[in-house]
mmCIF file with all atom_site columns, C-alpha atoms in Angstrom:
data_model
loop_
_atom_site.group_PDB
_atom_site.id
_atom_site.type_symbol
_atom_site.label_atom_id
_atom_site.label_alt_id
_atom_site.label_comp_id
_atom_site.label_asym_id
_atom_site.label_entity_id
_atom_site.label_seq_id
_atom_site.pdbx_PDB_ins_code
_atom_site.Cartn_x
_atom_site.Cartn_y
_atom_site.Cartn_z
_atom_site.occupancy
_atom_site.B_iso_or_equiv
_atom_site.pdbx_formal_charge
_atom_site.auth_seq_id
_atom_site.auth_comp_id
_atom_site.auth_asym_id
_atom_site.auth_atom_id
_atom_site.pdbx_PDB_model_num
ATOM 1   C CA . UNK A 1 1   ? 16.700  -2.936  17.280  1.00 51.00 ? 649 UNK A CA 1
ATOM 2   C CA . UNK A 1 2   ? 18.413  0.228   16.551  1.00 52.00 ? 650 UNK A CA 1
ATOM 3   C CA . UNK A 1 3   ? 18.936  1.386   19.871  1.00 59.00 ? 651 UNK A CA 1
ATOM 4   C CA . UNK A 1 4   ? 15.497  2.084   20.715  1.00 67.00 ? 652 UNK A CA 1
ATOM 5   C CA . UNK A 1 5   ? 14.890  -1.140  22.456  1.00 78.00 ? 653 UNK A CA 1
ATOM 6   C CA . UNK A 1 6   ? 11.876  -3.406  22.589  1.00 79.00 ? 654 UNK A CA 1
ATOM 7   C CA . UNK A 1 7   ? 8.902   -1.330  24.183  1.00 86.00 ? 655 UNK A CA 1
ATOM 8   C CA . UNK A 1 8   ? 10.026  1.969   22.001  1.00 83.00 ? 656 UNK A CA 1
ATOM 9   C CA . UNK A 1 9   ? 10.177  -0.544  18.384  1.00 80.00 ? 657 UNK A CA 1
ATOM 10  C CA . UNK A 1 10  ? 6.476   -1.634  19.561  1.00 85.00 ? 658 UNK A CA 1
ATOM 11  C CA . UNK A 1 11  ? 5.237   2.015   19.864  1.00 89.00 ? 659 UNK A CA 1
ATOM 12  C CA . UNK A 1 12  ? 6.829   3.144   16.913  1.00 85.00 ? 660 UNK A CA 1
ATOM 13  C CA . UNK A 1 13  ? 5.376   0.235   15.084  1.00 85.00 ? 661 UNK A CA 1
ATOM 14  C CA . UNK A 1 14  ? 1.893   1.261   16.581  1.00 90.00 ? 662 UNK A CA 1
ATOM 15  C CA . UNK A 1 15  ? 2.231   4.745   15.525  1.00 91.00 ? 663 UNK A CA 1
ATOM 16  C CA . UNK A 1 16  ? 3.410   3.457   12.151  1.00 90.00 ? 664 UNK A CA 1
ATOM 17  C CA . UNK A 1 17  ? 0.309   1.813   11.451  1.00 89.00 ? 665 UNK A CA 1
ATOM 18  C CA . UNK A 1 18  ? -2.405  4.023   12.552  1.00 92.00 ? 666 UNK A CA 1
ATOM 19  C CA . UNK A 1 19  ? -0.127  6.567   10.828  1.00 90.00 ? 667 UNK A CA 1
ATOM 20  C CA . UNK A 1 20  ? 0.509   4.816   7.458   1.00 89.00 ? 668 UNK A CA 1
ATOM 21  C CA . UNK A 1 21  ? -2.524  3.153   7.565   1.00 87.00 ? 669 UNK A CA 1
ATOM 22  C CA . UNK A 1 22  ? -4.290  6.164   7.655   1.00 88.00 ? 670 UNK A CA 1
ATOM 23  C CA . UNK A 1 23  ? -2.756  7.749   4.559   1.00 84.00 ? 671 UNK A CA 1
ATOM 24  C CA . UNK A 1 24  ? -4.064  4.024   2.766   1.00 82.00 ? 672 UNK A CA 1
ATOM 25  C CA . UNK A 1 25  ? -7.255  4.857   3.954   1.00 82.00 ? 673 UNK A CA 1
ATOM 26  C CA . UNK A 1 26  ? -7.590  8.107   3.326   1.00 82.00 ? 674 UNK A CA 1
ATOM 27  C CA . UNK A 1 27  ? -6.724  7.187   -0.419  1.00 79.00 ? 675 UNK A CA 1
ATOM 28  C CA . UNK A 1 28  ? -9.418  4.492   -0.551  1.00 76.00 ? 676 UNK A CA 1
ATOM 29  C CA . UNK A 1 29  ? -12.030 6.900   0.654   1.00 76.00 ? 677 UNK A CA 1
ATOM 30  C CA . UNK A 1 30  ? -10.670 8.904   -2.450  1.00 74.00 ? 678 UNK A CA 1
ATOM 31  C CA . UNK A 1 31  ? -10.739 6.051   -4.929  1.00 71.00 ? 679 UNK A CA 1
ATOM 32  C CA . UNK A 1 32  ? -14.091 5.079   -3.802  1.00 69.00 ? 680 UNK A CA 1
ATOM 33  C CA . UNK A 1 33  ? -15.236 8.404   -4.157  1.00 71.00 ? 681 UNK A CA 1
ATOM 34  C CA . UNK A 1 34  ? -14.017 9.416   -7.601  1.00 67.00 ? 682 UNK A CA 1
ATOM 35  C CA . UNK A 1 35  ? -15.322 5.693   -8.841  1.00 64.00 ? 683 UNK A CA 1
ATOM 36  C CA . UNK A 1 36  ? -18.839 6.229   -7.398  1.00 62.00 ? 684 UNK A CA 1
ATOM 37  C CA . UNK A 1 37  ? -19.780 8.632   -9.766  1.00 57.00 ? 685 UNK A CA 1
ATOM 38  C CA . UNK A 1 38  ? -19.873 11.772  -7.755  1.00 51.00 ? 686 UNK A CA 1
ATOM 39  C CA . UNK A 1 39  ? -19.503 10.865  -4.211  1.00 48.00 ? 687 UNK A CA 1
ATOM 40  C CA . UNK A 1 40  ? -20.591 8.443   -1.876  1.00 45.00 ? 688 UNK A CA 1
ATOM 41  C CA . UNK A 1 41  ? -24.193 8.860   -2.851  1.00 46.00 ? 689 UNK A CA 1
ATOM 42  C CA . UNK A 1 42  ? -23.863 5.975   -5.272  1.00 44.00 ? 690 UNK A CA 1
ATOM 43  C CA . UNK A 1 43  ? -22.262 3.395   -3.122  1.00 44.00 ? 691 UNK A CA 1
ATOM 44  C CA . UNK A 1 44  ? -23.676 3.994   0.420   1.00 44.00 ? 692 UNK A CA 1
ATOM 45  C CA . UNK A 1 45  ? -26.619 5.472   0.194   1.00 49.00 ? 693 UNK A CA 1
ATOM 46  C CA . UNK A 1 46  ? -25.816 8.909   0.669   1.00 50.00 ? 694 UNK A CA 1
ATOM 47  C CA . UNK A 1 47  ? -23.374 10.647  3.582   1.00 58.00 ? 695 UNK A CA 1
ATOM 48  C CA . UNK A 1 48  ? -19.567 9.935   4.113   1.00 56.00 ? 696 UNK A CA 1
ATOM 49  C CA . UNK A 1 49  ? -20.881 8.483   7.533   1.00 54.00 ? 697 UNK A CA 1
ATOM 50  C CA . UNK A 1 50  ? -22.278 5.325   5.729   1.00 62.00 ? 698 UNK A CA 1
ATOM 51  C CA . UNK A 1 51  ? -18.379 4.507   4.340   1.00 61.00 ? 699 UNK A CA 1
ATOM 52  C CA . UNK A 1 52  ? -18.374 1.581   6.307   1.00 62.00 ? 700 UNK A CA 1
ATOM 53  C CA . UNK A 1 53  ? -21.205 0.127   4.820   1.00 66.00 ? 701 UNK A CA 1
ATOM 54  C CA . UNK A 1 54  ? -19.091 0.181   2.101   1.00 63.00 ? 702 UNK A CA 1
ATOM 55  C CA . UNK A 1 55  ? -16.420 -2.265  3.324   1.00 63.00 ? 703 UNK A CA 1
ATOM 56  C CA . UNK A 1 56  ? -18.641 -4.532  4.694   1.00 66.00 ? 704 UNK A CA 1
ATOM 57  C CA . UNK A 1 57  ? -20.567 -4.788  1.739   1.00 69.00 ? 705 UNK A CA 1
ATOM 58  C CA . UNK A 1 58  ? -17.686 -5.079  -0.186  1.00 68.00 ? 706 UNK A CA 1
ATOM 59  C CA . UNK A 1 59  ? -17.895 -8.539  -2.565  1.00 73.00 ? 707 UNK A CA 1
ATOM 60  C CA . UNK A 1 60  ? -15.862 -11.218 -1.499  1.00 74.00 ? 708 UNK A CA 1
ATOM 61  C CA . UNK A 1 61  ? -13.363 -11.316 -4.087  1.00 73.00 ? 709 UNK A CA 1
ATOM 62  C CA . UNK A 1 62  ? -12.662 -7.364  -2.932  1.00 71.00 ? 710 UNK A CA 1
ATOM 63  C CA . UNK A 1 63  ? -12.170 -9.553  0.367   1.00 78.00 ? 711 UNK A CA 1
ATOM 64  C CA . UNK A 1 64  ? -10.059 -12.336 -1.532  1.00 81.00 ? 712 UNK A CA 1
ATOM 65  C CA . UNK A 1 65  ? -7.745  -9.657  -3.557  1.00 76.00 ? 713 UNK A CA 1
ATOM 66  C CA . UNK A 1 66  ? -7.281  -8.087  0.210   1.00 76.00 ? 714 UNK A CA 1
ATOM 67  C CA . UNK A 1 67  ? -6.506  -11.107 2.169   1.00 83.00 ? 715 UNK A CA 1
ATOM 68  C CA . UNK A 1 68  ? -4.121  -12.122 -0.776  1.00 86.00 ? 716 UNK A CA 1
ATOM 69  C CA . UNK A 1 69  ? -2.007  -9.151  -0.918  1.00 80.00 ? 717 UNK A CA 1
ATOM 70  C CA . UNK A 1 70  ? -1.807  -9.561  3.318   1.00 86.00 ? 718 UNK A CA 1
ATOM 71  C CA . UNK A 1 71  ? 0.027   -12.953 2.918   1.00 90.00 ? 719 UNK A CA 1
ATOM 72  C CA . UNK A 1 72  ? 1.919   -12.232 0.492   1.00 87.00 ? 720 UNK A CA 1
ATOM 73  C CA . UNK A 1 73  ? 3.472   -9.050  1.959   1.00 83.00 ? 721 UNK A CA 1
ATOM 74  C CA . UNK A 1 74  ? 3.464   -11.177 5.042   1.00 87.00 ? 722 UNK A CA 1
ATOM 75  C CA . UNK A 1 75  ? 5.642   -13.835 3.221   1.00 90.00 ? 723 UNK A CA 1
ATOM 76  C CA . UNK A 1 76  ? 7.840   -11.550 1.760   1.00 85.00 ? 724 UNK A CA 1
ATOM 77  C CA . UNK A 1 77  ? 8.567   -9.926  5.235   1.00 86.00 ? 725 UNK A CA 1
ATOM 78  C CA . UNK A 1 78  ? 8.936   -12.928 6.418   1.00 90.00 ? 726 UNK A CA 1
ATOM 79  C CA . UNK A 1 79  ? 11.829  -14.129 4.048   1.00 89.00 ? 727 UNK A CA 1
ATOM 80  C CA . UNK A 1 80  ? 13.713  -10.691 3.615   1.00 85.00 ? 728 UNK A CA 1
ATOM 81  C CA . UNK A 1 81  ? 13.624  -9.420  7.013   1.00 87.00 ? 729 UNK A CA 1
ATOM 82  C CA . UNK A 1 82  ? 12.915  -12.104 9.673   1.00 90.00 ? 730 UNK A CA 1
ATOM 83  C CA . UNK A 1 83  ? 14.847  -15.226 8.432   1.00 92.00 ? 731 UNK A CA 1
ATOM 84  C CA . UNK A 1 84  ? 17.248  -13.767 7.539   1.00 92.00 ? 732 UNK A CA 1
ATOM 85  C CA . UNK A 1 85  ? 17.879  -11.842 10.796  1.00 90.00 ? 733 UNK A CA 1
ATOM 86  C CA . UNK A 1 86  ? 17.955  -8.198  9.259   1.00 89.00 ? 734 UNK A CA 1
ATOM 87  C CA . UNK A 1 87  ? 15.364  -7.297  12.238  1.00 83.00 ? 735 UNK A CA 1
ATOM 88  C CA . UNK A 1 88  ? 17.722  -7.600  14.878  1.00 85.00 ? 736 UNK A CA 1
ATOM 89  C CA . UNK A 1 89  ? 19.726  -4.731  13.303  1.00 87.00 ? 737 UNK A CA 1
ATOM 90  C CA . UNK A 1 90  ? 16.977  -2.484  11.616  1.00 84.00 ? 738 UNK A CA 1
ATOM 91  C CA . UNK A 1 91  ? 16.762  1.094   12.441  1.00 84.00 ? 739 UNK A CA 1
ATOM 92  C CA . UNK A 1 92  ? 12.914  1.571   13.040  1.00 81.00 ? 740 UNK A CA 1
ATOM 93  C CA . UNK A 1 93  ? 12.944  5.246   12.233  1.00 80.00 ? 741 UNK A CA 1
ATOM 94  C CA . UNK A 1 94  ? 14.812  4.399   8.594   1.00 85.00 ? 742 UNK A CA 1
ATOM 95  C CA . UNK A 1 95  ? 12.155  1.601   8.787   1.00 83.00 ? 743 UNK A CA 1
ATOM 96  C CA . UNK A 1 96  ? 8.947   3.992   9.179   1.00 84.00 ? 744 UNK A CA 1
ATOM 97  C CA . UNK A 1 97  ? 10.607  6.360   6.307   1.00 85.00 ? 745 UNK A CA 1
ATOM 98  C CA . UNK A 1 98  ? 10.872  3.653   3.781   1.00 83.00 ? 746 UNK A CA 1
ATOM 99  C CA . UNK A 1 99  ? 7.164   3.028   2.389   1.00 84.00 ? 747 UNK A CA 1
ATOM 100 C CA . UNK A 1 100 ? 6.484   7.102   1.932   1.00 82.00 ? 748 UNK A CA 1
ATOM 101 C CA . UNK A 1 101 ? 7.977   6.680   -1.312  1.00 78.00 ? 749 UNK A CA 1
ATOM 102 C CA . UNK A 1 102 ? 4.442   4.800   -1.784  1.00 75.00 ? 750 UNK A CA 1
ATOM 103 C CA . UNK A 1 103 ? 2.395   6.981   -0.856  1.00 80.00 ? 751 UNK A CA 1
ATOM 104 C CA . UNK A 1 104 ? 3.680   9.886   -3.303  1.00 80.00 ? 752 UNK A CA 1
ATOM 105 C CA . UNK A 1 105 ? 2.938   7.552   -6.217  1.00 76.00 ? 753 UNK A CA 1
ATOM 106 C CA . UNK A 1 106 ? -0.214  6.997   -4.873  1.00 76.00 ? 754 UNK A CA 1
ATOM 107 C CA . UNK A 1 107 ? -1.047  10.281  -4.605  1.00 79.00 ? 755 UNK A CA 1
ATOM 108 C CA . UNK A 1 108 ? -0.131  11.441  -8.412  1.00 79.00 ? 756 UNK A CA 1
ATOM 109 C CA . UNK A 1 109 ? -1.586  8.009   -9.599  1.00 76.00 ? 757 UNK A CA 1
ATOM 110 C CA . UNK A 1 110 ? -5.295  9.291   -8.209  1.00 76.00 ? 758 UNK A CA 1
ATOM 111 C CA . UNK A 1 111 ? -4.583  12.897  -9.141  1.00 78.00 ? 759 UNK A CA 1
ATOM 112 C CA . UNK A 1 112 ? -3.680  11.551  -12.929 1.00 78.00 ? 760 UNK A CA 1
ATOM 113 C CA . UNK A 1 113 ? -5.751  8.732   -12.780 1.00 75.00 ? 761 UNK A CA 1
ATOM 114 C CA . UNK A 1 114 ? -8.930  11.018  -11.703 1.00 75.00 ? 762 UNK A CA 1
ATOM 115 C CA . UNK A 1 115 ? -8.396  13.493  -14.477 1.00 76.00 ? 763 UNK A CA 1
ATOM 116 C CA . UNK A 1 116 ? -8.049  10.321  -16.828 1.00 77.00 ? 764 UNK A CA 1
ATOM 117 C CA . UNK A 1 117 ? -11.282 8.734   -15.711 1.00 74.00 ? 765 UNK A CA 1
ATOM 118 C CA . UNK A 1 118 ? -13.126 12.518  -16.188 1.00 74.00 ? 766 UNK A CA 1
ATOM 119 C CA . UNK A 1 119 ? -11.820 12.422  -19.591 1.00 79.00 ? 767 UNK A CA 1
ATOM 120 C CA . UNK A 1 120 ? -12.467 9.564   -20.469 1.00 77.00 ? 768 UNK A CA 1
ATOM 121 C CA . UNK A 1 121 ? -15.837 9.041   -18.551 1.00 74.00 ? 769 UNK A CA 1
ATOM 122 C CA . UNK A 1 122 ? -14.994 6.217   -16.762 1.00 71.00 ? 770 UNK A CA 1
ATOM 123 C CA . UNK A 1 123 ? -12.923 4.761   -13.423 1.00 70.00 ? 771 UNK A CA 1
ATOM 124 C CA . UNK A 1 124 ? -10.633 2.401   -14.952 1.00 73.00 ? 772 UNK A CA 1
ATOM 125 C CA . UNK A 1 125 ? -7.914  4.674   -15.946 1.00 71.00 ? 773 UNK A CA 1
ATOM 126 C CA . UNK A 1 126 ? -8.020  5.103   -12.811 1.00 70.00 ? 774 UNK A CA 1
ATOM 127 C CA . UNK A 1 127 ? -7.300  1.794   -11.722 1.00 73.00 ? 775 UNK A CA 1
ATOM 128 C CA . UNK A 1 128 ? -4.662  0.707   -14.454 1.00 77.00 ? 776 UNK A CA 1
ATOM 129 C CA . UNK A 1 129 ? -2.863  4.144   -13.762 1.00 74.00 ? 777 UNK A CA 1
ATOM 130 C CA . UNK A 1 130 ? -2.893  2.871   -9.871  1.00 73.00 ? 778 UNK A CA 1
ATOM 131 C CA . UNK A 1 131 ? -1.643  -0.528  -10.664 1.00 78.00 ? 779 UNK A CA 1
ATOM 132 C CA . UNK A 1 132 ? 0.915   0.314   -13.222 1.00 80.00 ? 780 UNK A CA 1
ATOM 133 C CA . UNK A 1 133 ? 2.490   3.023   -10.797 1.00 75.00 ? 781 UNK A CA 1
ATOM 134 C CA . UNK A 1 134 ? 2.511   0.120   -8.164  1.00 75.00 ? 782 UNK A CA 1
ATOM 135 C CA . UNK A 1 135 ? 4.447   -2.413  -10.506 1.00 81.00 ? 783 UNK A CA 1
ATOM 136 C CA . UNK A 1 136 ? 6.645   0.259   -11.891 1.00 81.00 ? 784 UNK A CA 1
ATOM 137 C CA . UNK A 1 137 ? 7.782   1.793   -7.813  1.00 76.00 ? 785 UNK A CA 1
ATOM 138 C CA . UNK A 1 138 ? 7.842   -2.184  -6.728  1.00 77.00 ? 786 UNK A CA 1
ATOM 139 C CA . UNK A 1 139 ? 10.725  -2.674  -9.971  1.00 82.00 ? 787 UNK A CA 1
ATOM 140 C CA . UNK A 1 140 ? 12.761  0.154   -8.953  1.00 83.00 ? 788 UNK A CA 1
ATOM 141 C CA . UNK A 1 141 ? 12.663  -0.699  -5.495  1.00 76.00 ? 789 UNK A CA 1
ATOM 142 C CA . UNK A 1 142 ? 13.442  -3.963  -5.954  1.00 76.00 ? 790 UNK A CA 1
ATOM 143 C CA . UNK A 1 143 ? 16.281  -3.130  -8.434  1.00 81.00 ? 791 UNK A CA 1
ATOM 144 C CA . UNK A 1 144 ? 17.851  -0.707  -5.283  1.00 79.00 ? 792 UNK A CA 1
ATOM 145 C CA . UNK A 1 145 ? 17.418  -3.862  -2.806  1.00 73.00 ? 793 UNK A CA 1
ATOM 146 C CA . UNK A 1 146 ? 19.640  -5.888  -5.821  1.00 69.00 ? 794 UNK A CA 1
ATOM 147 C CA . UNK A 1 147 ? 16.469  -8.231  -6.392  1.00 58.00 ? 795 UNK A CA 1
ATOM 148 C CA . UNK A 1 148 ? 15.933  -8.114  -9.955  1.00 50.00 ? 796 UNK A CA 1
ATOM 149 C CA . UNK A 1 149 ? 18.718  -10.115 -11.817 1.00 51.00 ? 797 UNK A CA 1
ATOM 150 C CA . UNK A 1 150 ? 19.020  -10.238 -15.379 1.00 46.00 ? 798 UNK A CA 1
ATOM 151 C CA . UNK A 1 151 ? 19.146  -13.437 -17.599 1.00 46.00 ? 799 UNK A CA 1
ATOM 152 C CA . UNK A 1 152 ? 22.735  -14.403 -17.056 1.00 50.00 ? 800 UNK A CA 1
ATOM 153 C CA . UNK A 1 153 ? 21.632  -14.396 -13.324 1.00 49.00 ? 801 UNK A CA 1
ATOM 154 C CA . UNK A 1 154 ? 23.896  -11.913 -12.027 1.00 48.00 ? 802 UNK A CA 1
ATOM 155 C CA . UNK A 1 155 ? 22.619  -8.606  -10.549 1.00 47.00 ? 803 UNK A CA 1
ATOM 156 C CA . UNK A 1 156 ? 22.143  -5.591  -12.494 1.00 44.00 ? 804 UNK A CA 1
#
């Protein structure tokens, strides 16, 4: 495990995800915000402090999408990192680094995306600017891992 051993990979890890996690939050709160028309007053009823109601009202295909993307990152860790063994030798500090790239596409997709939906008076630019920013880092990444393979099937 890098050298750090098994007690400092599992505090890294929980640093990691109240750390990442938080940045992925922190954008939500924004999406929310610049979808609500002007705040939280039109989802929760008023004050930042009723965000939660927000998630636990949130419709069950919101719940659905969720839970879907969860397995299949889950599945995907599963085959590139732990059957395959790459976990015994992973550096967790190169580990932690690797998904910042995500959040800096993140963060010019809602800057762009927000002045889109102002323009054009409406959230889903928004939302396909998100999305297609998403697809478009997961291609390049995946084309620096040597995953995408062109038709003869050789790497590209």
């Amino acid at each position: 495990m890098g050298g750090v051993g098994v007690l400092g990979s599992l505090f890294l890890a929980g640093f990691f995800t109240l750390h990442y996690g938080m940045f992925c939050f922190v954008h939500g709160i924004f999406v929310v915000t610049l979808t609500s028309g002007g705040g939280f007053s039109g989802v929760g009823g008023g004050s930042e402090a009723e965000l939660g109601r927000v998630f636990l009202e949130w419709p069950r295909e919101g719940w659905l999408a969720l839970g879907s993307m969860f397995v299949m990152r889950g599945l995907g860790v599963w085959q590139d990192f732990i059957a395959t063994g790459k976990w015994k030798t992973a550096e967790p500090g190169k580990l932690m680094g690797e998904p910042y790239g995500h959040i800096v596409v993140v963060h010019v997709a809602i800057i762009a995306g927000a002045g889109l939906a102002m323009a054009l008076g409406g959230a889903w630019p928004l939302f396909v600017f998100i999305v297609l920013g998403k697809f478009g880092l997961d291609l390049v990444f995946l084309a620096r891992k040597g995953g995408v393979r062109s038709q003869k099937g050789g790497k590209d």
